[in-house]
Short mmCIF file of C-alpha atoms in Angstrom, two decimals:
data_model
loop_
_atom_site.label_atom_id
_atom_site.label_comp_id
_atom_site.label_asym_id
_atom_site.label_seq_id
_atom_site.Cartn_x
_atom_site.Cartn_y
_atom_site.Cartn_z
CA UNK A 1370 2.55 9.42 13.29
CA UNK A 1371 0.52 6.71 11.84
CA UNK A 1372 -0.48 6.20 8.25
CA UNK A 1373 -2.85 3.57 9.16
CA UNK A 1374 -3.76 1.29 6.39
CA UNK A 1375 -2.04 1.82 3.03
CA UNK A 1376 -2.38 0.37 -0.46
CA UNK A 1377 0.72 -0.65 -2.03
CA UNK A 1378 -0.98 -1.08 -5.56
CA UNK A 1379 -2.03 2.47 -5.61
CA UNK A 1380 -0.25 5.37 -7.36
CA UNK A 1381 -1.14 7.74 -4.69
CA UNK A 1382 1.14 9.16 -2.24
CA UNK A 1383 0.21 8.60 1.25
CA UNK A 1384 0.22 11.04 4.16
CA UNK A 1385 -0.07 11.75 7.65
CA UNK A 1386 0.65 14.32 10.31
CA UNK A 1387 1.84 14.44 14.02
CA UNK A 1388 2.16 17.41 16.38
CA UNK A 1389 5.09 18.85 18.58
CA UNK A 1390 3.92 20.73 21.36
CA UNK A 1391 6.43 23.23 22.98
CA UNK A 1392 6.43 25.44 26.11
CA UNK A 1393 8.96 28.29 26.89
CA UNK A 1394 9.16 29.95 30.45
CA UNK A 1395 11.20 33.03 31.36
CA UNK A 1396 12.31 33.26 34.72
CA UNK A 1397 14.42 36.24 34.13
CA UNK A 1398 13.91 39.98 34.69
CA UNK A 1399 14.28 40.69 30.92
CA UNK A 1400 12.33 39.65 27.93
CA UNK A 1401 13.80 36.93 25.61
CA UNK A 1402 13.69 36.55 21.76
CA UNK A 1403 15.01 33.27 20.43
CA UNK A 1404 14.45 30.93 17.68
CA UNK A 1405 13.59 27.38 19.12
CA UNK A 1406 15.08 24.58 16.77
CA UNK A 1407 13.47 21.25 16.93
CA UNK A 1408 15.35 18.32 15.35
CA UNK A 1409 13.59 15.01 14.37
CA UNK A 1410 15.83 12.25 13.92
CA UNK A 1411 19.60 11.90 13.42
CA UNK A 1412 19.70 9.34 10.66
CA UNK A 1413 20.14 10.27 7.13
CA UNK A 1414 17.26 11.46 5.31
CA UNK A 1415 17.59 10.48 1.47
CA UNK A 1416 15.16 8.87 2.18
CA UNK A 1417 14.36 8.23 5.66
CA UNK A 1418 12.65 4.58 5.97
CA UNK A 1419 10.17 2.65 7.92
CA UNK A 1420 11.43 -0.99 8.87
CA UNK A 1421 8.95 -3.96 8.16
CA UNK A 1422 8.18 -6.18 11.38
CA UNK A 1423 8.79 -9.17 9.14
CA UNK A 1424 12.40 -9.99 9.00
CA UNK A 1425 14.02 -10.01 5.49
CA UNK A 1426 11.69 -7.65 3.85
CA UNK A 1427 12.69 -4.22 2.04
CA UNK A 1428 12.08 -1.03 3.96
CA UNK A 1429 9.47 1.41 3.20
CA UNK A 1430 10.53 4.76 2.37
CA UNK A 1431 9.03 8.06 3.73
CA UNK A 1432 9.84 11.40 4.60
CA UNK A 1433 8.97 14.15 7.42
CA UNK A 1434 8.38 17.95 6.44
CA UNK A 1435 7.91 21.06 8.14
CA UNK A 1436 5.13 22.22 5.36
CA UNK A 1437 1.70 21.10 4.11
CA UNK A 1438 3.12 21.04 0.55
CA UNK A 1439 5.62 18.34 1.38
CA UNK A 1440 8.43 20.58 -0.07
CA UNK A 1441 10.84 21.35 3.33
CA UNK A 1442 12.17 18.30 4.86
CA UNK A 1443 12.33 18.49 8.38
CA UNK A 1444 15.80 17.40 9.71
CA UNK A 1445 18.28 17.46 12.34
CA UNK A 1446 21.21 19.50 13.39
CA UNK A 1447 22.92 16.12 14.67
CA UNK A 1448 23.36 14.86 11.30
CA UNK A 1449 25.49 17.16 8.90
CA UNK A 1450 24.05 15.63 5.89
CA UNK A 1451 20.58 16.43 6.91
CA UNK A 1452 18.34 19.40 6.22
CA UNK A 1453 18.13 22.00 9.21
CA UNK A 1454 15.82 21.41 12.28
CA UNK A 1455 12.50 23.12 12.17
CA UNK A 1456 12.40 26.57 13.68
CA UNK A 1457 9.97 28.78 15.48
CA UNK A 1458 10.26 32.33 16.83
CA UNK A 1459 9.70 32.66 20.53
CA UNK A 1460 9.21 35.98 22.53
CA UNK A 1461 8.83 35.29 26.18
CA UNK A 1462 8.12 38.28 28.49
CA UNK A 1463 10.13 38.66 31.61
CA UNK A 1464 9.13 37.30 35.07
CA UNK A 1465 7.47 33.96 34.50
CA UNK A 1466 6.33 34.89 31.00
CA UNK A 1467 5.15 31.52 29.13
CA UNK A 1468 4.81 30.91 25.39
CA UNK A 1469 3.23 27.72 24.14
CA UNK A 1470 2.77 26.44 20.56
CA UNK A 1471 2.03 23.54 18.43
CA UNK A 1472 4.17 22.76 15.30
CA UNK A 1473 2.81 20.32 12.85
CA UNK A 1474 4.94 17.28 11.14
CA UNK A 1475 3.81 16.39 7.87
CA UNK A 1476 4.77 12.90 6.84
CA UNK A 1477 4.61 11.13 3.18
CA UNK A 1478 5.25 7.85 1.92
CA UNK A 1479 5.88 8.34 -1.96
CA UNK A 1480 3.49 6.79 -4.57
CA UNK A 1481 4.23 3.57 -6.42
CA UNK A 1482 5.36 1.22 -3.55
CA UNK A 1483 3.98 -1.90 -5.45
CA UNK A 1484 7.46 -3.65 -5.06
CA UNK A 1485 7.22 -3.71 -1.11
CA UNK A 1486 5.68 -6.56 0.55
CA UNK A 1487 2.54 -6.60 2.65
CA UNK A 1488 3.60 -6.15 6.46
CA UNK A 1489 3.40 -3.77 9.22
CA UNK A 1490 6.27 -0.99 9.16
CA UNK A 1491 7.64 0.84 12.04
CA UNK A 1492 10.31 2.91 13.29
CA UNK A 1493 10.81 4.12 16.93
CA UNK A 1494 12.28 7.45 17.43
CA UNK A 1495 14.06 7.38 20.86
CA UNK A 1496 15.00 10.27 23.10
CA UNK A 1497 18.70 10.07 21.69
CA UNK A 1498 17.41 11.20 18.18
CA UNK A 1499 15.00 13.85 19.02
CA UNK A 1500 16.64 17.18 20.28
CA UNK A 1501 15.62 20.62 21.24
CA UNK A 1502 18.31 23.63 20.87
CA UNK A 1503 17.73 27.47 20.38
CA UNK A 1504 19.66 30.51 19.07
CA UNK A 1505 19.17 33.89 20.65
CA UNK A 1506 17.29 36.28 18.48
CA UNK A 1507 14.68 35.78 16.04
CA UNK A 1508 14.99 34.34 12.44
CA UNK A 1509 18.29 32.51 13.14
CA UNK A 1510 19.93 29.85 11.47
CA UNK A 1511 19.37 26.57 13.47
CA UNK A 1512 22.55 25.19 11.92
CA UNK A 1513 24.28 27.21 14.47
CA UNK A 1514 22.49 25.94 17.51
CA UNK A 1515 24.22 22.38 18.28
CA UNK A 1516 26.88 24.00 20.40
CA UNK A 1517 26.03 25.20 22.79
CA UNK A 1518 22.50 24.23 23.18
CA UNK A 1519 21.20 27.65 23.31
CA UNK A 1520 19.38 29.82 25.92
CA UNK A 1521 17.24 27.99 27.93
CA UNK A 1522 17.95 24.35 26.88
CA UNK A 1523 19.91 22.03 28.96
CA UNK A 1524 22.06 19.19 27.79
CA UNK A 1525 19.32 16.68 28.96
CA UNK A 1526 16.37 18.52 27.12
CA UNK A 1527 14.90 16.02 24.96
CA UNK A 1528 11.39 15.65 23.30
CA UNK A 1529 9.29 12.48 24.25
CA UNK A 1530 9.89 9.44 22.06
CA UNK A 1531 7.81 8.87 19.02
CA UNK A 1532 7.06 6.37 16.34
CA UNK A 1533 6.01 6.36 12.76
CA UNK A 1534 3.96 3.52 11.39
CA UNK A 1535 2.05 2.01 8.26
CA UNK A 1536 0.26 -1.04 7.94
CA UNK A 1537 0.39 -2.66 4.35
CA UNK A 1538 -2.18 -5.39 3.76
CA UNK A 1539 -2.18 -7.85 0.98
CA UNK A 1540 -4.33 -6.84 -2.10
CA UNK A 1541 -5.35 -8.35 -5.39
CA UNK A 1542 -7.05 -6.40 -8.35
CA UNK A 1543 -8.70 -7.77 -11.36
CA UNK A 1544 -7.65 -5.29 -14.01
CA UNK A 1545 -9.40 -7.01 -17.00
CA UNK A 1546 -10.86 -10.25 -18.26
CA UNK A 1547 -11.55 -11.95 -21.58
CA UNK A 1548 -14.98 -13.42 -22.84
CA UNK A 1549 -14.68 -17.19 -23.70
CA UNK A 1550 -15.88 -17.84 -27.04
CA UNK A 1551 -16.31 -21.26 -28.91
CA UNK A 1552 -17.38 -19.37 -32.31
CA UNK A 1553 -20.21 -20.87 -34.65
CA UNK A 1554 -20.28 -24.44 -34.78
CA UNK A 1555 -22.41 -27.09 -36.72
CA UNK A 1556 -24.71 -29.43 -34.60
CA UNK A 1557 -22.44 -32.33 -35.66
CA UNK A 1558 -19.46 -30.68 -33.79
CA UNK A 1559 -18.02 -32.38 -30.61
CA UNK A 1560 -15.14 -31.85 -28.39
CA UNK A 1561 -15.12 -28.23 -28.98
CA UNK A 1562 -12.68 -26.10 -27.48
CA UNK A 1563 -12.63 -22.24 -26.94
CA UNK A 1564 -10.85 -19.96 -29.03
CA UNK A 1565 -7.77 -18.16 -27.77
CA UNK A 1566 -6.26 -17.94 -24.36
CA UNK A 1567 -8.88 -15.83 -22.65
CA UNK A 1568 -6.64 -14.17 -20.05
CA UNK A 1569 -7.60 -12.79 -16.66
CA UNK A 1570 -5.14 -9.80 -15.75
CA UNK A 1571 -4.82 -9.19 -12.06
CA UNK A 1572 -2.28 -7.57 -9.97
CA UNK A 1573 -1.44 -8.69 -6.33
CA UNK A 1574 0.80 -7.28 -3.76
CA UNK A 1575 4.41 -8.55 -3.99
CA UNK A 1576 4.86 -12.03 -2.18
CA UNK A 1577 1.13 -12.66 -2.08
CA UNK A 1578 0.00 -15.99 -2.79
CA UNK A 1579 -3.31 -16.10 -4.28
CA UNK A 1580 -5.48 -19.12 -5.28
CA UNK A 1581 -8.02 -18.35 -8.33
CA UNK A 1582 -11.68 -20.12 -8.28
CA UNK A 1583 -13.83 -19.92 -11.16
CA UNK A 1584 -17.97 -20.31 -10.67
CA UNK A 1585 -20.47 -21.05 -13.34
CA UNK A 1586 -23.71 -19.28 -12.63
CA UNK A 1587 -25.21 -22.83 -11.54
CA UNK A 1588 -22.91 -22.75 -8.64
CA UNK A 1589 -20.87 -25.79 -9.71
CA UNK A 1590 -17.73 -26.21 -7.52
CA UNK A 1591 -15.69 -28.30 -10.34
CA UNK A 1592 -16.12 -25.68 -13.08
CA UNK A 1593 -19.03 -27.57 -14.93
CA UNK A 1594 -21.52 -24.84 -16.31
CA UNK A 1595 -24.42 -24.35 -18.65
CA UNK A 1596 -25.07 -21.94 -21.34
CA UNK A 1597 -28.53 -20.75 -21.76
CA UNK A 1598 -30.07 -19.72 -24.95
CA UNK A 1599 -32.56 -17.05 -25.61
CA UNK A 1600 -36.13 -16.60 -24.32
CA UNK A 1601 -38.23 -19.74 -25.32
CA UNK A 1602 -35.13 -21.87 -25.62
CA UNK A 1603 -34.92 -24.26 -22.76
CA UNK A 1604 -31.89 -26.09 -24.10
CA UNK A 1605 -28.56 -25.69 -22.08
CA UNK A 1606 -25.27 -26.40 -23.40
CA UNK A 1607 -22.94 -27.85 -20.95
CA UNK A 1608 -19.38 -26.65 -20.93
CA UNK A 1609 -16.30 -27.30 -18.59
CA UNK A 1610 -13.72 -24.71 -17.46
CA UNK A 1611 -10.05 -25.64 -17.56
CA UNK A 1612 -6.53 -24.31 -16.85
CA UNK A 1613 -4.76 -25.82 -19.52
CA UNK A 1614 -5.84 -26.47 -23.24
CA UNK A 1615 -7.47 -29.42 -24.63
CA UNK A 1616 -10.37 -31.40 -24.30
CA UNK A 1617 -8.77 -33.20 -21.36
CA UNK A 1618 -7.02 -30.05 -19.68
CA UNK A 1619 -6.93 -29.54 -16.31
CA UNK A 1620 -10.36 -28.75 -14.65
CA UNK A 1621 -10.81 -25.30 -12.88
CA UNK A 1622 -13.18 -25.30 -10.23
CA UNK A 1623 -14.23 -23.00 -7.46
CA UNK A 1624 -12.79 -25.03 -4.38
CA UNK A 1625 -9.92 -22.77 -3.87
CA UNK A 1626 -9.49 -20.92 -0.54
CA UNK A 1627 -7.00 -18.53 0.58
CA UNK A 1628 -4.85 -21.31 2.19
CA UNK A 1629 -5.53 -23.98 -0.44
CA UNK A 1630 -5.53 -23.95 -4.17
CA UNK A 1631 -8.16 -26.93 -4.47
CA UNK A 1632 -9.04 -27.16 -7.80
CA UNK A 1633 -8.27 -23.56 -8.76
CA UNK A 1634 -4.97 -22.08 -10.04
CA UNK A 1635 -2.35 -20.64 -7.48
CA UNK A 1636 0.28 -17.91 -8.25
CA UNK A 1637 2.74 -15.55 -6.20
CA UNK A 1638 2.17 -11.83 -6.70
CA UNK A 1639 4.74 -9.47 -7.98
CA UNK A 1640 3.07 -6.10 -7.50
CA UNK A 1641 2.89 -6.12 -11.32
CA UNK A 1642 0.15 -7.23 -13.65
CA UNK A 1643 -0.04 -10.94 -14.41
CA UNK A 1644 -1.94 -13.09 -16.90
CA UNK A 1645 -3.69 -16.27 -16.20
CA UNK A 1646 -5.34 -18.04 -19.35
CA UNK A 1647 -8.75 -19.53 -18.87
CA UNK A 1648 -9.82 -22.31 -21.47
CA UNK A 1649 -13.17 -24.30 -21.80
CA UNK A 1650 -14.59 -27.19 -23.85
CA UNK A 1651 -18.11 -28.13 -24.99
CA UNK A 1652 -18.66 -32.00 -25.40
CA UNK A 1653 -21.22 -31.43 -28.30
CA UNK A 1654 -23.20 -28.68 -30.44
CA UNK A 1655 -26.08 -30.95 -31.05
CA UNK A 1656 -28.58 -28.38 -29.60
CA UNK A 1657 -31.19 -26.05 -31.07
CA UNK A 1658 -29.81 -23.33 -33.04
CA UNK A 1659 -29.15 -20.18 -30.87
CA UNK A 1660 -26.69 -17.87 -29.04
CA UNK A 1661 -25.83 -19.68 -25.80
CA UNK A 1662 -24.01 -18.05 -22.87
CA UNK A 1663 -23.27 -18.19 -19.36
CA UNK A 1664 -21.62 -15.83 -16.46
CA UNK A 1665 -18.50 -17.07 -14.64
CA UNK A 1666 -17.57 -15.38 -11.34
CA UNK A 1667 -13.67 -15.02 -10.75
CA UNK A 1668 -12.50 -15.36 -6.98
CA UNK A 1669 -9.40 -14.32 -5.88
CA UNK A 1670 -8.44 -15.94 -2.62
CA UNK A 1671 -5.65 -14.59 -0.57
#
């Protein structure tokens, strides 16, 4: 059962399915009615968990169910603390009669897994923790089928091994951003600083190192942009993006990559929202009176 790629920052539940194919053959001279009991896993089930392949990380919870509503846990008679095995009625006619069928296994990873780290998660179920048993008669309680294993089932009867897997990649989301405002300034003003902290609010998966670059519309990699006025005004007001306050604050540019912070800003994701403040300065307001603006692109590298 493979969940494929899951989004740790999503508030949604992730689901997948698997199948169990069974076949019963009656070699006797009388018809047989039985309840076939299929157990998956002999571990505890509150909750089940998928193990990360990266050492030291926290397991990812999941659960297996017998129904598409994800209400009835698919358990095992081998563990007294689990729910019962999945049951299916089988009626096999005499003298070589065969009944085949397919049972669907429904699996789900609960919503809100943002505290987990990006990784591949996988658990292998070996032949020693899957089991087929049966109880004579229809609609019987599988909890009574362990000893003996039941009609038509030998001690070596096991299902094939299977695995459950999910891939959780790194991810970052920009939740919100603020416009940078210098306010109204007289032409005599110099060394003008932006107003407020102008935060970029973003969320990155837990443990993900991310580097933020800021790119003015002129393509400058050192955060040196130019604000344009309205139609007919050829003046452009230069500005400098910064990661700290003051006219000599640290320059914030766009040389950051996924592996190098460059002249950007670096941080480590927690799975929760984080703020990164942006500042800017203008050396002089000695330009034609107008409303000046520019567009800055935020690049999150991880």
